PDB file of C-alpha atoms in Angstrom:
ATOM      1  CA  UNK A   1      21.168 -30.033  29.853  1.00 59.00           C
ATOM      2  CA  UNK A   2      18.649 -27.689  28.263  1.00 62.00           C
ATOM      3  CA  UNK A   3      19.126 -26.226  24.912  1.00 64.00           C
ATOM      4  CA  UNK A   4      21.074 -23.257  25.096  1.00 65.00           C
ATOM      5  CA  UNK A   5      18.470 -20.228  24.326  1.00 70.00           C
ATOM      6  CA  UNK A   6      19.973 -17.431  21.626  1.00 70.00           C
ATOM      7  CA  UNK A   7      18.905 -14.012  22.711  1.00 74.00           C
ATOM      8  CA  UNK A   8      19.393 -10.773  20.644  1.00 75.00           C
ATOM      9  CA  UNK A   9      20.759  -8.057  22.507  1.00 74.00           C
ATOM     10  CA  UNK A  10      19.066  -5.215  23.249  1.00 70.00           C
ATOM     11  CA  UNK A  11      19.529  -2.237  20.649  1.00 73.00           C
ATOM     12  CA  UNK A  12      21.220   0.753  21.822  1.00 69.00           C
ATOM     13  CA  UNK A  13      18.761   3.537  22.343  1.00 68.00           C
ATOM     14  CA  UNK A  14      19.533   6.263  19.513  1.00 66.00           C
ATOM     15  CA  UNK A  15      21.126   9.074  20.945  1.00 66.00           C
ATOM     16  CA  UNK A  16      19.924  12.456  19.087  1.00 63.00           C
ATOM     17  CA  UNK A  17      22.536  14.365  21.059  1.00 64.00           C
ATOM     18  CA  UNK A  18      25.664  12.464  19.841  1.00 63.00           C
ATOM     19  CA  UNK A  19      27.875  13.707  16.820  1.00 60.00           C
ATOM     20  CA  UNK A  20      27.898  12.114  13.449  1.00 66.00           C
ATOM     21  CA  UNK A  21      30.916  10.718  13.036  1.00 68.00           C
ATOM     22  CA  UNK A  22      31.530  13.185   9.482  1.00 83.00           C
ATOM     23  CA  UNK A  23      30.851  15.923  12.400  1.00 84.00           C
ATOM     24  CA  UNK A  24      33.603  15.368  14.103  1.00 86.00           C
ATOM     25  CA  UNK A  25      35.607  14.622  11.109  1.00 88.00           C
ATOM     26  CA  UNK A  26      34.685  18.273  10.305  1.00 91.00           C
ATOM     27  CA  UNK A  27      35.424  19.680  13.239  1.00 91.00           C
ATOM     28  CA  UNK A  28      38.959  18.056  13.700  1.00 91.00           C
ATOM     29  CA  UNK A  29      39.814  19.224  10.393  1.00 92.00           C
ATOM     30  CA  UNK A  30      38.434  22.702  10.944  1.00 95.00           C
ATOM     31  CA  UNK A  31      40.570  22.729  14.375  1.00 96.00           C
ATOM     32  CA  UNK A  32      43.812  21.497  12.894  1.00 94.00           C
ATOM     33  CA  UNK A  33      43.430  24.258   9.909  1.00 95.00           C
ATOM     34  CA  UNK A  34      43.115  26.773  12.394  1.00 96.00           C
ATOM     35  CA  UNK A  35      45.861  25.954  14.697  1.00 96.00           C
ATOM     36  CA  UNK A  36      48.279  25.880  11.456  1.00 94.00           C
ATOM     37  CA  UNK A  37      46.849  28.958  10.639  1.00 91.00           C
ATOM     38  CA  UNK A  38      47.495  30.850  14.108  1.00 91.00           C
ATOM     39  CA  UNK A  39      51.316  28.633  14.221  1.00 92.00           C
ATOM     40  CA  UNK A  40      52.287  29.782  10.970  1.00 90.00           C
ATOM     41  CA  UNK A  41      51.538  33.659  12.414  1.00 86.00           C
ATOM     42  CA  UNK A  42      53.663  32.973  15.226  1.00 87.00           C
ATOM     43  CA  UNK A  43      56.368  31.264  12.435  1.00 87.00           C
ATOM     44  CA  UNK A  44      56.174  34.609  10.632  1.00 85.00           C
ATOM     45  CA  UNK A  45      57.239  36.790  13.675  1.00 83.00           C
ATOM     46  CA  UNK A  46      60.634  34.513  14.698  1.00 82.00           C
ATOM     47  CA  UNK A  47      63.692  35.311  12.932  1.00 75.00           C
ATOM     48  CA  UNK A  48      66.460  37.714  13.456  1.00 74.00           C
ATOM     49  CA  UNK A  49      65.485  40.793  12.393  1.00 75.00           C
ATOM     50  CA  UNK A  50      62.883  42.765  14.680  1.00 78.00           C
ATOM     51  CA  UNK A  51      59.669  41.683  13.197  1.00 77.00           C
ATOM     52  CA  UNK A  52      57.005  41.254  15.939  1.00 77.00           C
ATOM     53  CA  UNK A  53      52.876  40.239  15.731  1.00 76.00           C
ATOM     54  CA  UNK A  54      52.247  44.262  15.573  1.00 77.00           C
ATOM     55  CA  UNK A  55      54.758  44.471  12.463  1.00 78.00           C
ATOM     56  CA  UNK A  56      52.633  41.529  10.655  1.00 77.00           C
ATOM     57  CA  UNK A  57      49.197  42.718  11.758  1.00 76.00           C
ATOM     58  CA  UNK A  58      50.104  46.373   9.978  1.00 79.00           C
ATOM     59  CA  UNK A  59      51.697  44.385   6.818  1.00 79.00           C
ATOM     60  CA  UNK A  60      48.230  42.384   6.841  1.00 76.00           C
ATOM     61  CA  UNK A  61      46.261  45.806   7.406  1.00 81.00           C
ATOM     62  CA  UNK A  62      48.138  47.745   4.780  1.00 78.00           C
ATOM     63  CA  UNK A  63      50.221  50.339   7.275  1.00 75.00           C
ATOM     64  CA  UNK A  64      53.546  48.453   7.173  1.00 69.00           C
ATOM     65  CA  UNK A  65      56.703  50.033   6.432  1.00 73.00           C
ATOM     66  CA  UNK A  66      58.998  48.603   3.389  1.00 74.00           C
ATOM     67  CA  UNK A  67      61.519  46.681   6.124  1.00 75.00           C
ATOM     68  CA  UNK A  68      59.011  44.744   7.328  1.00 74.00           C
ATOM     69  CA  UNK A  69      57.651  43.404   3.504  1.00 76.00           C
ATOM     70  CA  UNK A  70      60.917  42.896   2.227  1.00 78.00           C
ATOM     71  CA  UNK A  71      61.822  40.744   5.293  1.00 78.00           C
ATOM     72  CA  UNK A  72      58.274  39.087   5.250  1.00 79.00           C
ATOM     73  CA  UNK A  73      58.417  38.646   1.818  1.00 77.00           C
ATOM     74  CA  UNK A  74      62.189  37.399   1.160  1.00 79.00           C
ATOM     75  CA  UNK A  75      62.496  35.171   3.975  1.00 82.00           C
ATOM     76  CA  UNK A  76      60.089  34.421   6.315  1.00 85.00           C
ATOM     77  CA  UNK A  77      56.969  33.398   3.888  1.00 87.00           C
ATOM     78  CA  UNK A  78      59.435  31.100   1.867  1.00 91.00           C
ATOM     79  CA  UNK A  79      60.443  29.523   4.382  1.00 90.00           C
ATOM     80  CA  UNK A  80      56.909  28.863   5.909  1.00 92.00           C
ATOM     81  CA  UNK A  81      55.649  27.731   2.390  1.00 94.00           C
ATOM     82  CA  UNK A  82      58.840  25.258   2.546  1.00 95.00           C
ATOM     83  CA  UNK A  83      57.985  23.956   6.059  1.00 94.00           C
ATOM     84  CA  UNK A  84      54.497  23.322   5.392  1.00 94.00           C
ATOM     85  CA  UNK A  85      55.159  21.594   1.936  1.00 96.00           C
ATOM     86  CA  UNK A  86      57.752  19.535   3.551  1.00 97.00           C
ATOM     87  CA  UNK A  87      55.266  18.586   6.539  1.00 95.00           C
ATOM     88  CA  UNK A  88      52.521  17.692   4.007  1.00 95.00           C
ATOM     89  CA  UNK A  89      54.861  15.404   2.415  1.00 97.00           C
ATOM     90  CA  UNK A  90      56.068  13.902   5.392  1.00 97.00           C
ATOM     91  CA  UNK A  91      52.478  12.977   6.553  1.00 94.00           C
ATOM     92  CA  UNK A  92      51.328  11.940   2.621  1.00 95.00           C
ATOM     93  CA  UNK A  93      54.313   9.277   2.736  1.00 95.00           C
ATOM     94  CA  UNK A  94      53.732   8.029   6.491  1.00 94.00           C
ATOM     95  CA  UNK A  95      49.823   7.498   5.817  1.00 91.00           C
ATOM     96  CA  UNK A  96      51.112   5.586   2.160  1.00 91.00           C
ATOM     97  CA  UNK A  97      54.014   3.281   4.618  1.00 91.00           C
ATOM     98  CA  UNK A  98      51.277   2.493   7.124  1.00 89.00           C
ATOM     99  CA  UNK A  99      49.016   1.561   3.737  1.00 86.00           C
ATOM    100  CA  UNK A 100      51.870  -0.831   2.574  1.00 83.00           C
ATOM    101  CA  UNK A 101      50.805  -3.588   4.841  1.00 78.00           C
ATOM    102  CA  UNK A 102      47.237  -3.832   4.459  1.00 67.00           C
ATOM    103  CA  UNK A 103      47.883  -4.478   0.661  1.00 60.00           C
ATOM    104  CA  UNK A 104      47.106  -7.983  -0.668  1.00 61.00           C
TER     105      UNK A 104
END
């Protein structure tokens, strides 16, 4: 039998066009902000009272009327702060119990 021959494969051509990986770490981040920025919009308009997306875009613009800030600002942005606190935490102690393993 002949000796078996050890060959390099051939390097991948660089592609300029393809993402960084920290680019797309960016951009996944910047993505996820924004979607729990535009969710936590929508949060602020469900609830029992009458408060729709025109009520928060004149709180945000300064032509609100005082039912709509005391409502905002008694209920509804507690209880967003709460929720997003809560799923921070959530996600902090899921990425520490998938860590647990991996220790040595």
């Amino acid at each position: 039998m002949p000796p078996a021959i050890l060959t390099r494969p051939a390097p991948l051509p660089d592609r300029a066009d393809a993402p960084r990986p920290g680019v797309r770490l960016v951009l996944a981040g910047g993505l996820l902000a924004a979607a729990t920025v535009v969710l936590a919009l929508v949060h602020l308009t469900q609830g029992t009272s009458s408060v729709g997306a025109a009520d928060i875009l004149g709180l945000l613009t300064g032509h609100d009327d005082d039912t709509t800030g005391a409502v905002v600002a008694a209920s509804r942005i507690p209880r967003l702060a709460a929720g997003l606190l809560v799923g921070a935490a959530l996600g902090a102690a899921g990425a520490v119990l998938q860590s647990v393993p991996r220790v040595r």
